[in-house]
mmCIF file of C-alpha atoms (C1' of nucleotides) in Angstrom:
data_model
loop_
_atom_site.group_PDB
_atom_site.id
_atom_site.type_symbol
_atom_site.label_atom_id
_atom_site.label_comp_id
_atom_site.label_asym_id
_atom_site.label_seq_id
_atom_site.Cartn_x
_atom_site.Cartn_y
_atom_site.Cartn_z
ATOM 1 C CA MET Z 1 30.456 -4.529 -10.852
ATOM 2 C CA THR Z 2 31.681 -3.885 -7.546
ATOM 3 C CA ALA Z 3 30.878 -2.095 -4.661
ATOM 4 C CA ARG Z 4 34.123 -0.739 -3.340
ATOM 5 C CA ALA Z 5 33.482 -2.980 -0.398
ATOM 6 C CA THR Z 6 34.943 -5.854 -2.345
ATOM 7 C CA ALA Z 7 37.361 -3.916 -4.520
ATOM 8 C CA ALA Z 8 40.500 -3.480 -2.503
ATOM 9 C CA LYS Z 9 42.921 -1.038 -4.120
ATOM 10 C CA PRO Z 10 45.889 -0.922 -1.833
ATOM 11 C CA THR Z 11 48.487 0.426 -4.209
ATOM 12 C CA ALA Z 12 49.112 3.746 -5.896
ATOM 13 C CA PRO Z 13 46.097 4.893 -7.883
ATOM 14 C CA THR Z 14 46.387 5.852 -11.510
ATOM 15 C CA PRO Z 15 46.192 9.597 -12.106
ATOM 16 C CA ALA Z 16 42.857 9.401 -13.879
ATOM 17 C CA ALA Z 17 41.292 7.653 -10.937
ATOM 18 C CA THR Z 18 42.904 9.719 -8.240
ATOM 19 C CA LYS Z 19 39.861 11.671 -7.262
ATOM 20 C CA ARG Z 20 37.824 8.669 -6.308
ATOM 21 C CA GLN Z 21 40.651 6.595 -4.978
ATOM 22 C CA ALA Z 22 40.381 8.103 -1.548
ATOM 23 C CA PRO Z 23 41.310 5.711 1.247
ATOM 24 C CA ARG Z 24 38.836 3.005 2.046
ATOM 25 C CA SER Z 25 37.376 3.348 5.453
ATOM 26 C CA SER Z 26 39.226 1.379 8.059
ATOM 27 C CA THR Z 27 36.157 0.463 10.070
ATOM 28 C CA ALA Z 28 32.956 -1.284 9.034
ATOM 29 C CA PRO Z 29 29.655 0.506 9.686
ATOM 30 C CA ALA Z 30 28.465 -0.568 13.136
ATOM 31 C CA PRO Z 31 24.708 -1.042 13.593
ATOM 32 C CA SER Z 32 25.135 0.003 17.218
ATOM 33 C CA ALA Z 33 26.326 3.448 16.156
ATOM 34 C CA LEU Z 34 23.251 3.959 14.005
ATOM 35 C CA LEU Z 35 20.919 2.656 16.722
ATOM 36 C CA ALA Z 36 22.469 5.002 19.278
ATOM 37 C CA TRP Z 37 21.888 7.882 16.870
ATOM 38 C CA TYR Z 38 18.305 6.705 16.322
ATOM 39 C CA ASP Z 39 17.630 6.618 20.049
ATOM 40 C CA ARG Z 40 18.390 10.316 20.221
ATOM 41 C CA HIS Z 41 17.071 11.546 16.874
ATOM 42 C CA ARG Z 42 14.215 9.321 15.784
ATOM 43 C CA ARG Z 43 11.368 11.165 14.107
ATOM 44 C CA ARG Z 44 7.978 11.175 15.756
ATOM 45 C CA LEU Z 45 5.457 10.051 13.182
ATOM 46 C CA PRO Z 46 1.730 9.369 13.507
ATOM 47 C CA TRP Z 47 2.118 5.683 12.709
ATOM 48 C CA ARG Z 48 5.194 5.116 14.815
ATOM 49 C CA ALA Z 49 5.134 3.574 18.309
ATOM 50 C CA GLU Z 50 6.823 5.063 21.338
ATOM 51 C CA ALA Z 51 10.474 4.220 21.771
ATOM 52 C CA GLY Z 52 10.984 0.609 22.777
ATOM 53 C CA ARG Z 53 7.666 -0.661 21.439
ATOM 54 C CA THR Z 54 6.455 -2.154 18.209
ATOM 55 C CA ALA Z 55 3.605 -0.400 16.434
ATOM 56 C CA ASP Z 56 0.191 -1.881 15.676
ATOM 57 C CA PRO Z 57 0.630 -4.006 12.526
ATOM 58 C CA TYR Z 58 -2.456 -2.423 10.954
ATOM 59 C CA HIS Z 59 -0.985 1.025 11.471
ATOM 60 C CA VAL Z 60 2.304 -0.096 9.984
ATOM 61 C CA PHE Z 61 0.524 -1.692 7.039
ATOM 62 C CA LEU Z 62 -1.637 1.354 6.348
ATOM 63 C CA SER Z 63 1.276 3.770 6.584
ATOM 64 C CA GLU Z 64 3.587 1.624 4.480
ATOM 65 C CA ILE Z 65 1.091 1.381 1.637
ATOM 66 C CA MET Z 66 0.447 5.111 1.758
ATOM 67 C CA LEU Z 67 4.151 5.899 1.908
ATOM 68 C CA GLN Z 68 4.965 4.017 -1.292
ATOM 69 C CA GLN Z 69 6.514 6.686 -3.535
ATOM 70 C CA THR Z 70 4.799 9.319 -1.398
ATOM 71 C CA THR Z 71 6.176 11.855 1.060
ATOM 72 C CA VAL Z 72 5.652 11.714 4.807
ATOM 73 C CA LYS Z 73 4.053 15.143 4.673
ATOM 74 C CA ALA Z 74 1.470 14.132 2.075
ATOM 75 C CA VAL Z 75 0.571 10.941 3.919
ATOM 76 C CA GLY Z 76 -0.025 12.505 7.350
ATOM 77 C CA PRO Z 77 -3.619 13.723 6.950
ATOM 78 C CA TYR Z 78 -4.679 10.683 4.920
ATOM 79 C CA PHE Z 79 -3.349 8.299 7.548
ATOM 80 C CA THR Z 80 -5.224 10.106 10.315
ATOM 81 C CA ASP Z 81 -8.419 10.187 8.290
ATOM 82 C CA PHE Z 82 -8.267 6.511 7.351
ATOM 83 C CA LEU Z 83 -7.608 5.459 10.928
ATOM 84 C CA ARG Z 84 -10.557 7.484 12.143
ATOM 85 C CA ARG Z 85 -12.881 6.043 9.507
ATOM 86 C CA TRP Z 86 -11.605 2.491 9.692
ATOM 87 C CA PRO Z 87 -9.932 1.846 13.063
ATOM 88 C CA THR Z 88 -9.096 -1.811 12.345
ATOM 89 C CA VAL Z 89 -8.448 -4.095 9.355
ATOM 90 C CA ARG Z 90 -11.902 -5.534 9.805
ATOM 91 C CA HIS Z 91 -13.522 -2.131 9.469
ATOM 92 C CA LEU Z 92 -11.506 -1.492 6.345
ATOM 93 C CA ALA Z 93 -12.352 -4.913 4.914
ATOM 94 C CA GLU Z 94 -16.049 -4.239 5.371
ATOM 95 C CA ALA Z 95 -15.980 -0.765 3.831
ATOM 96 C CA PRO Z 96 -17.333 -0.233 0.300
ATOM 97 C CA LEU Z 97 -14.490 0.143 -2.199
ATOM 98 C CA GLU Z 98 -16.025 3.405 -3.457
ATOM 99 C CA GLU Z 99 -15.596 4.971 -0.039
ATOM 100 C CA VAL Z 100 -11.990 3.855 0.171
ATOM 101 C CA LEU Z 101 -11.277 5.310 -3.260
ATOM 102 C CA SER Z 102 -12.896 8.653 -2.442
ATOM 103 C CA ALA Z 103 -10.924 8.807 0.823
ATOM 104 C CA TRP Z 104 -7.751 8.070 -1.132
ATOM 105 C CA ALA Z 105 -8.482 10.667 -3.837
ATOM 106 C CA GLY Z 106 -5.562 13.073 -4.188
ATOM 107 C CA LEU Z 107 -2.882 10.685 -2.901
ATOM 108 C CA GLY Z 108 -2.140 9.140 -6.294
ATOM 109 C CA TYR Z 109 -1.249 5.624 -7.454
ATOM 110 C CA TYR Z 110 -4.836 4.515 -7.007
ATOM 111 C CA ALA Z 111 -4.056 0.841 -7.479
ATOM 112 C CA ARG Z 112 -2.715 1.115 -3.942
ATOM 113 C CA ALA Z 113 -6.192 1.933 -2.637
ATOM 114 C CA ARG Z 114 -7.764 -0.963 -4.499
ATOM 115 C CA ASN Z 115 -5.044 -3.305 -3.265
ATOM 116 C CA LEU Z 116 -5.263 -1.927 0.263
ATOM 117 C CA HIS Z 117 -8.921 -2.861 0.349
ATOM 118 C CA ALA Z 118 -8.306 -6.277 -1.209
ATOM 119 C CA CYS Z 119 -5.489 -6.864 1.260
ATOM 120 C CA ALA Z 120 -7.691 -6.030 4.238
ATOM 121 C CA LYS Z 121 -10.231 -8.565 2.997
ATOM 122 C CA ALA Z 122 -7.490 -11.162 2.535
ATOM 123 C CA VAL Z 123 -6.119 -10.591 6.027
ATOM 124 C CA VAL Z 124 -9.577 -11.251 7.438
ATOM 125 C CA ALA Z 125 -10.214 -14.245 5.183
ATOM 126 C CA ARG Z 126 -6.808 -15.914 5.415
ATOM 127 C CA HIS Z 127 -5.526 -14.823 8.778
ATOM 128 C CA GLY Z 128 -8.559 -14.154 10.942
ATOM 129 C CA GLY Z 129 -8.089 -10.402 10.867
ATOM 130 C CA HIS Z 130 -4.497 -10.466 12.124
ATOM 131 C CA PHE Z 131 -1.480 -9.634 10.024
ATOM 132 C CA PRO Z 132 0.815 -12.672 9.875
ATOM 133 C CA ALA Z 133 4.213 -12.306 11.552
ATOM 134 C CA ASP Z 134 5.746 -13.977 8.521
ATOM 135 C CA GLU Z 135 7.478 -12.224 5.660
ATOM 136 C CA ALA Z 136 6.499 -14.821 3.052
ATOM 137 C CA ALA Z 137 2.833 -14.764 4.081
ATOM 138 C CA LEU Z 138 2.843 -10.972 3.967
ATOM 139 C CA LEU Z 139 4.386 -11.062 0.503
ATOM 140 C CA ASP Z 140 1.442 -13.160 -0.650
ATOM 141 C CA LEU Z 141 -1.031 -10.388 0.118
ATOM 142 C CA PRO Z 142 -2.239 -7.985 -2.601
ATOM 143 C CA GLY Z 143 -0.313 -4.724 -2.782
ATOM 144 C CA ILE Z 144 2.463 -6.023 -0.544
ATOM 145 C CA GLY Z 145 5.734 -6.452 -2.421
ATOM 146 C CA PRO Z 146 9.265 -7.237 -1.241
ATOM 147 C CA TYR Z 147 9.808 -3.857 0.376
ATOM 148 C CA THR Z 148 6.512 -3.699 2.251
ATOM 149 C CA ALA Z 149 6.659 -7.328 3.413
ATOM 150 C CA ALA Z 150 10.095 -6.693 4.880
ATOM 151 C CA ALA Z 151 9.051 -3.367 6.382
ATOM 152 C CA ILE Z 152 6.013 -4.804 8.160
ATOM 153 C CA SER Z 153 8.038 -7.808 9.355
ATOM 154 C CA ALA Z 154 10.722 -5.593 10.824
ATOM 155 C CA ILE Z 155 8.693 -2.655 12.114
ATOM 156 C CA ALA Z 156 5.548 -4.371 13.375
ATOM 157 C CA PHE Z 157 7.063 -7.652 14.552
ATOM 158 C CA ASP Z 158 10.744 -6.878 15.032
ATOM 159 C CA LEU Z 159 11.644 -9.813 12.822
ATOM 160 C CA LYS Z 160 15.001 -9.763 11.109
ATOM 161 C CA ALA Z 161 14.114 -8.402 7.697
ATOM 162 C CA SER Z 162 15.757 -5.836 5.452
ATOM 163 C CA PRO Z 163 13.376 -3.482 3.686
ATOM 164 C CA VAL Z 164 15.142 -1.461 1.020
ATOM 165 C CA ASP Z 165 13.452 1.776 0.043
ATOM 166 C CA GLY Z 166 14.860 4.828 -1.693
ATOM 167 C CA ASN Z 167 16.414 6.084 1.540
ATOM 168 C CA ILE Z 168 18.185 2.837 2.258
ATOM 169 C CA GLU Z 169 19.362 2.527 -1.332
ATOM 170 C CA ARG Z 170 20.972 5.909 -0.972
ATOM 171 C CA VAL Z 171 22.557 5.242 2.429
ATOM 172 C CA VAL Z 172 23.941 1.867 1.388
ATOM 173 C CA SER Z 173 25.151 2.996 -2.014
ATOM 174 C CA ARG Z 174 27.110 5.756 -0.284
ATOM 175 C CA LEU Z 175 28.451 3.619 2.533
ATOM 176 C CA TYR Z 176 29.958 1.249 -0.021
ATOM 177 C CA ALA Z 177 30.347 3.634 -2.961
ATOM 178 C CA VAL Z 178 28.343 1.422 -5.287
ATOM 179 C CA ASP Z 179 29.337 2.506 -8.798
ATOM 180 C CA GLU Z 180 26.910 0.389 -10.735
ATOM 181 C CA PRO Z 181 23.828 2.441 -11.646
ATOM 182 C CA LEU Z 182 20.342 1.767 -10.348
ATOM 183 C CA PRO Z 183 18.198 -0.180 -10.959
ATOM 184 C CA LYS Z 184 20.784 -2.780 -11.960
ATOM 185 C CA SER Z 185 22.517 -2.449 -8.597
ATOM 186 C CA LYS Z 186 19.410 -3.287 -6.601
ATOM 187 C CA PRO Z 187 20.356 -6.887 -5.846
ATOM 188 C CA ARG Z 188 23.795 -5.871 -4.588
ATOM 189 C CA ILE Z 189 22.387 -3.080 -2.457
ATOM 190 C CA LYS Z 190 19.808 -5.440 -1.046
ATOM 191 C CA ALA Z 191 22.535 -7.925 -0.117
ATOM 192 C CA LEU Z 192 24.684 -5.238 1.489
ATOM 193 C CA ALA Z 193 21.693 -3.980 3.500
ATOM 194 C CA ALA Z 194 20.855 -7.494 4.656
ATOM 195 C CA ALA Z 195 24.435 -8.104 5.730
ATOM 196 C CA LEU Z 196 24.298 -4.942 7.793
ATOM 197 C CA THR Z 197 21.076 -5.796 9.615
ATOM 198 C CA PRO Z 198 21.661 -6.786 13.264
ATOM 199 C CA GLU Z 199 20.017 -9.644 15.155
ATOM 200 C CA ARG Z 200 18.918 -7.251 17.862
ATOM 201 C CA ARG Z 201 16.405 -4.490 17.099
ATOM 202 C CA PRO Z 202 16.061 -5.130 13.356
ATOM 203 C CA GLY Z 203 12.876 -3.048 13.342
ATOM 204 C CA ASP Z 204 14.549 -0.020 14.864
ATOM 205 C CA PHE Z 205 17.491 -0.559 12.561
ATOM 206 C CA ALA Z 206 15.279 -0.387 9.475
ATOM 207 C CA GLN Z 207 13.564 2.753 10.713
ATOM 208 C CA ALA Z 208 16.914 4.246 11.683
ATOM 209 C CA MET Z 209 18.197 3.712 8.151
ATOM 210 C CA MET Z 210 15.156 5.499 6.765
ATOM 211 C CA ASP Z 211 15.427 8.362 9.234
ATOM 212 C CA LEU Z 212 19.104 8.723 8.428
ATOM 213 C CA GLY Z 213 18.328 8.870 4.721
ATOM 214 C CA ALA Z 214 15.490 11.335 5.236
ATOM 215 C CA THR Z 215 17.273 13.745 7.559
ATOM 216 C CA ILE Z 216 21.073 13.365 7.223
ATOM 217 C CA CYS Z 217 21.992 11.329 4.177
ATOM 218 C CA THR Z 218 19.775 13.417 1.898
ATOM 219 C CA PRO Z 219 19.897 13.336 -1.909
ATOM 220 C CA ARG Z 220 21.432 16.753 -2.664
ATOM 221 C CA SER Z 221 23.637 17.889 0.173
ATOM 222 C CA PRO Z 222 24.076 15.291 2.886
ATOM 223 C CA ALA Z 223 24.945 16.525 6.379
ATOM 224 C CA CYS Z 224 27.912 14.217 6.784
ATOM 225 C CA PRO Z 225 29.326 15.899 9.911
ATOM 226 C CA LEU Z 226 26.143 14.916 11.739
ATOM 227 C CA CYS Z 227 26.171 11.339 10.516
ATOM 228 C CA PRO Z 228 26.888 8.482 12.920
ATOM 229 C CA TRP Z 229 28.457 6.630 10.014
ATOM 230 C CA MET Z 230 30.625 9.400 8.677
ATOM 231 C CA GLU Z 231 33.816 7.549 9.396
ATOM 232 C CA PRO Z 232 33.058 4.236 7.730
ATOM 233 C CA CYS Z 233 31.365 5.882 4.736
ATOM 234 C CA THR Z 234 33.290 5.298 1.509
ATOM 235 C CA ALA Z 235 31.450 7.989 -0.437
ATOM 236 C CA ARG Z 236 32.306 10.493 2.274
ATOM 237 C CA ALA Z 237 35.947 9.475 2.093
ATOM 238 C CA GLU Z 238 35.899 9.997 -1.648
ATOM 239 C CA GLY Z 239 34.729 13.548 -1.110
ATOM 240 C CA ASP Z 240 31.537 13.645 -3.171
ATOM 241 C CA PRO Z 241 28.843 11.608 -1.439
ATOM 242 C CA ALA Z 242 26.062 13.248 -3.461
ATOM 243 C CA ARG Z 243 27.406 11.382 -6.490
ATOM 244 C CA TYR Z 244 25.616 8.322 -5.132
ATOM 245 C CA PRO Z 245 23.391 6.571 -5.839
ATOM 246 C CA VAL Z 246 24.379 6.422 -9.484
ATOM 247 C CA LYS Z 247 21.258 6.210 -11.632
ATOM 248 C CA ALA Z 248 20.565 5.234 -15.205
ATOM 249 C CA PRO Z 249 19.538 8.184 -17.392
ATOM 250 C CA LYS Z 250 15.835 8.755 -17.838
ATOM 251 C CA GLY Z 251 13.895 8.871 -21.070
ATOM 252 C CA GLU Z 252 11.809 11.661 -22.515
ATOM 253 C CA LYS Z 253 8.355 12.375 -21.133
ATOM 254 C CA PRO Z 254 5.778 12.265 -23.952
ATOM 255 C CA LYS Z 255 3.051 14.905 -24.236
ATOM 256 C CA ARG Z 256 -0.620 14.097 -24.618
ATOM 257 C CA GLU Z 257 -3.618 16.293 -25.093
ATOM 258 C CA GLY Z 258 -7.380 16.070 -24.807
ATOM 259 C CA ILE Z 259 -10.566 18.063 -24.529
ATOM 260 C CA ALA Z 260 -12.726 17.900 -21.407
ATOM 261 C CA PHE Z 261 -16.466 18.528 -21.496
ATOM 262 C CA LEU Z 262 -17.595 20.562 -18.548
ATOM 263 C CA ILE Z 263 -21.358 20.289 -18.679
ATOM 264 C CA VAL Z 264 -23.239 22.225 -16.046
ATOM 265 C CA ARG Z 265 -26.937 21.849 -15.380
ATOM 266 C CA ALA Z 266 -29.069 24.857 -14.428
ATOM 267 C CA ASP Z 267 -29.083 23.752 -10.762
ATOM 268 C CA GLY Z 268 -25.280 23.654 -10.692
ATOM 269 C CA ALA Z 269 -24.853 19.872 -11.020
ATOM 270 C CA VAL Z 270 -21.974 18.706 -13.239
ATOM 271 C CA LEU Z 271 -21.959 15.701 -15.565
ATOM 272 C CA LEU Z 272 -19.457 13.068 -14.362
ATOM 273 C CA ARG Z 273 -18.698 9.413 -14.986
ATOM 274 C CA THR Z 274 -16.551 6.587 -13.658
ATOM 275 C CA ARG Z 275 -13.399 5.551 -15.478
ATOM 276 C CA PRO Z 276 -12.829 1.972 -16.674
ATOM 277 C CA ASP Z 277 -11.805 -0.786 -14.247
ATOM 278 C CA LYS Z 278 -8.229 -0.936 -15.506
ATOM 279 C CA GLY Z 279 -5.468 1.403 -16.500
ATOM 280 C CA LEU Z 280 -4.820 5.005 -15.584
ATOM 281 C CA LEU Z 281 -7.037 6.325 -12.757
ATOM 282 C CA ALA Z 282 -9.023 3.079 -12.840
ATOM 283 C CA LYS Z 283 -12.475 3.301 -11.259
ATOM 284 C CA MET Z 284 -11.964 6.942 -10.400
ATOM 285 C CA THR Z 285 -14.456 9.708 -11.165
ATOM 286 C CA GLU Z 286 -13.823 11.901 -14.187
ATOM 287 C CA VAL Z 287 -15.159 14.798 -16.186
ATOM 288 C CA PRO Z 288 -16.007 13.364 -19.631
ATOM 289 C CA SER Z 289 -13.354 14.019 -22.247
ATOM 290 C CA THR Z 290 -11.955 12.947 -25.579
ATOM 291 C CA PRO Z 291 -9.283 10.253 -25.408
ATOM 292 C CA TRP Z 292 -5.866 11.614 -24.422
ATOM 293 C CA GLY Z 293 -3.403 11.215 -27.237
ATOM 294 C CA ALA Z 294 -0.474 12.743 -29.034
ATOM 295 C CA ARG Z 295 -2.860 14.326 -31.541
ATOM 296 C CA PRO Z 296 -6.052 16.365 -31.035
ATOM 297 C CA GLU Z 297 -9.403 14.644 -31.414
ATOM 298 C CA THR Z 298 -12.604 15.950 -32.909
ATOM 299 C CA PRO Z 299 -14.716 17.114 -29.943
ATOM 300 C CA ALA Z 300 -18.110 16.388 -31.542
ATOM 301 C CA THR Z 301 -17.170 12.734 -31.925
ATOM 302 C CA HIS Z 302 -16.660 12.275 -28.200
ATOM 303 C CA ALA Z 303 -19.034 14.720 -26.523
ATOM 304 C CA PRO Z 304 -21.479 12.858 -24.252
ATOM 305 C CA LEU Z 305 -24.341 15.053 -25.482
ATOM 306 C CA ALA Z 306 -25.063 17.729 -28.070
ATOM 307 C CA ALA Z 307 -24.825 21.245 -26.710
ATOM 308 C CA ARG Z 308 -23.676 24.758 -27.414
ATOM 309 C CA TRP Z 309 -19.994 24.703 -26.440
ATOM 310 C CA ARG Z 310 -17.978 27.579 -25.136
ATOM 311 C CA PRO Z 311 -14.189 27.109 -24.956
ATOM 312 C CA LEU Z 312 -12.705 28.200 -21.645
ATOM 313 C CA PRO Z 313 -9.590 30.359 -21.909
ATOM 314 C CA GLY Z 314 -6.328 28.641 -20.993
ATOM 315 C CA ALA Z 315 -5.925 24.939 -20.330
ATOM 316 C CA VAL Z 316 -5.304 22.443 -17.545
ATOM 317 C CA GLU Z 317 -1.757 21.117 -17.317
ATOM 318 C CA HIS Z 318 -1.068 17.951 -15.390
ATOM 319 C CA VAL Z 319 2.007 15.767 -15.237
ATOM 320 C CA PHE Z 320 1.588 12.039 -14.718
ATOM 321 C CA THR Z 321 4.402 9.618 -14.107
ATOM 322 C CA HIS Z 322 4.926 8.762 -17.750
ATOM 323 C CA PHE Z 323 3.366 11.605 -19.721
ATOM 324 C CA ALA Z 324 2.390 15.270 -19.505
ATOM 325 C CA LEU Z 325 -1.208 16.134 -20.225
ATOM 326 C CA THR Z 326 -2.744 19.325 -21.584
ATOM 327 C CA LEU Z 327 -6.495 19.403 -21.243
ATOM 328 C CA SER Z 328 -8.479 22.161 -22.912
ATOM 329 C CA VAL Z 329 -11.994 22.618 -21.615
ATOM 330 C CA LEU Z 330 -15.296 23.059 -23.429
ATOM 331 C CA ARG Z 331 -18.169 24.235 -21.289
ATOM 332 C CA ALA Z 332 -21.894 23.897 -21.895
ATOM 333 C CA ASP Z 333 -24.746 25.085 -19.709
ATOM 334 C CA VAL Z 334 -27.819 22.906 -20.117
ATOM 335 C CA PRO Z 335 -31.419 22.989 -18.877
ATOM 336 C CA ALA Z 336 -32.453 21.654 -15.497
ATOM 337 C CA ARG Z 337 -34.167 18.523 -16.740
ATOM 338 C CA THR Z 338 -31.430 17.354 -19.108
ATOM 339 C CA PRO Z 339 -31.094 13.591 -18.605
ATOM 340 C CA ALA Z 340 -27.676 12.077 -17.929
ATOM 341 C CA PRO Z 341 -26.496 9.975 -20.894
ATOM 342 C CA ASP Z 342 -25.750 6.289 -20.317
ATOM 343 C CA GLY Z 343 -22.793 5.780 -18.042
ATOM 344 C CA HIS Z 344 -22.916 9.345 -16.787
ATOM 345 C CA ARG Z 345 -24.417 10.989 -13.722
ATOM 346 C CA TRP Z 346 -25.175 14.452 -12.410
ATOM 347 C CA VAL Z 347 -23.259 15.435 -9.314
ATOM 348 C CA HIS Z 348 -23.764 18.671 -7.427
ATOM 349 C CA PRO Z 349 -20.563 20.264 -6.051
ATOM 350 C CA SER Z 350 -21.838 19.613 -2.530
ATOM 351 C CA GLY Z 351 -21.353 15.911 -3.296
ATOM 352 C CA PHE Z 352 -17.784 16.135 -4.604
ATOM 353 C CA ASP Z 353 -16.398 15.022 -1.238
ATOM 354 C CA ARG Z 354 -18.009 11.638 -1.723
ATOM 355 C CA GLU Z 355 -16.562 11.246 -5.219
ATOM 356 C CA ALA Z 356 -13.222 9.631 -6.053
ATOM 357 C CA LEU Z 357 -11.968 12.713 -7.847
ATOM 358 C CA PRO Z 358 -8.265 12.567 -8.693
ATOM 359 C CA SER Z 359 -6.246 15.761 -8.675
ATOM 360 C CA VAL Z 360 -6.287 16.196 -12.439
ATOM 361 C CA MET Z 361 -10.100 16.207 -12.405
ATOM 362 C CA ARG Z 362 -10.210 18.642 -9.500
ATOM 363 C CA LYS Z 363 -8.039 20.885 -11.641
ATOM 364 C CA VAL Z 364 -10.527 20.659 -14.502
ATOM 365 C CA LEU Z 365 -13.418 21.555 -12.195
ATOM 366 C CA ALA Z 366 -11.445 24.405 -10.674
ATOM 367 C CA HIS Z 367 -10.577 25.646 -14.143
ATOM 368 C CA GLY Z 368 -14.306 26.037 -14.789
ATOM 369 C CA ARG Z 369 -14.747 27.637 -11.379
ATOM 370 C CA ILE Z 370 -16.990 24.807 -10.307
ATOM 371 C CA GLY Z 371 -17.559 24.413 -6.595
ATOM 372 C CA GLU Z 372 -16.262 27.838 -5.660
ATOM 373 C CA GLY Z 373 -19.528 29.081 -4.317
ATOM 374 C "C1'" DA M 1 11.900 -7.010 -17.914
ATOM 375 C "C1'" DA M 2 10.518 -2.809 -19.053
ATOM 376 C "C1'" DA M 3 6.177 -0.128 -18.799
ATOM 377 C "C1'" DC M 4 2.760 1.392 -16.395
ATOM 378 C "C1'" DC M 5 0.816 3.738 -12.470
ATOM 379 C "C1'" DG M 6 -0.179 10.110 -9.404
ATOM 380 C "C1'" DT M 7 0.899 13.837 -6.971
ATOM 381 C "C1'" DG M 8 3.006 17.794 -4.626
ATOM 382 C "C1'" DG M 9 7.121 19.874 -3.007
ATOM 383 C "C1'" DG M 10 11.932 21.255 -3.458
ATOM 384 C "C1'" DT M 11 15.700 23.289 -6.168
ATOM 385 C "C1'" DT R 1 11.219 26.185 -16.082
ATOM 386 C "C1'" DA R 2 12.403 21.606 -15.870
ATOM 387 C "C1'" DC R 3 13.874 18.219 -13.395
ATOM 388 C "C1'" DC R 4 14.321 15.371 -9.301
ATOM 389 C "C1'" DC R 5 12.441 13.162 -5.582
ATOM 390 C "C1'" DA R 6 9.241 10.463 -2.044
ATOM 391 C "C1'" DA R 7 8.797 4.130 3.230
ATOM 392 C "C1'" DG R 8 7.143 0.519 -4.680
ATOM 393 C "C1'" DG R 9 3.911 -2.975 -6.831
ATOM 394 C "C1'" DT R 10 1.950 -5.200 -10.736
ATOM 395 C "C1'" DT R 11 1.911 -6.916 -15.278
#
DNA sequence: AAACCGTGGGT
DNA sequence: TACCCAAGGTT
């Protein structure tokens, strides 16, 4: 158990423990020190308001959903594009889901896009098109979990809430040298973060914690000398802050394989289809393929039509969250009037921009040099 | 409660 | 190369 915060060890340490028995910090981390640092070093981000103001709740919502498990750099262009297409929640709520999915294509975790759309509709239906300034009501919305509800509460409404993301987990686990591994330590870290949150400027405080984690208290080699909380940091006092957060070991990543059917009509159109409503890449566009499994399938059993197949050299490699995929590609060139089988459609490369093509499928198309000219 | 759900960049 | 990591949520 035990964050060092509650484990006083005043007497002589045992030899075995010497290394990590560095003195506990004498001072508690002061929110004011972090806020002062934030006032000088806050990042300028597309969704962030000017200093001293709260951002538009829709902007905060949109950015927070996009930023789930996704880097600031990757989100930038998507955020700008979404805001241009759908300037308000109402616009987003009225958009066709297909357009939202195609705009999201490439960002990953596509359930977020489906939930984003559902959430926009719910905000219009339940709250008259205004995000509620209420953490519990936010939590009720699709796609908004404990982190995002707290983040919107704090950042958009300056309510006292304590979002805990990966950055804040890291900062807090170091401040208090939390030895228990994640994810088991989440409740303790959450409590420590909440206890740290000030009554004044809780929104800036949350963003300051994230900025600190992103720029100073980084995973590999934290820049402790630049940190406003260097002195009260227990991990720093111990001498090896990068040891935190402690994490449970990860399992093996299984391998799967499949065969994709790249069928090209004489006019250059490619045969595509939409994936099932649930599961991996739900409702996204795909190149037809065999099922993806641990063992190879018989191509003829799964090909959408009979054709003269030509194997393309090499293969497409793609790593998903929980498995690694190797896709070999069979190509067939078919006559201009070949009808699309049930559940399939012909799409010319000029129309790819309007398709919800995930990255793995763009790789397959690129592998066959489709859409290069 | 543990599995599932993407992708690109950094080391 | 192989692994880690990024403003997590849902089932």
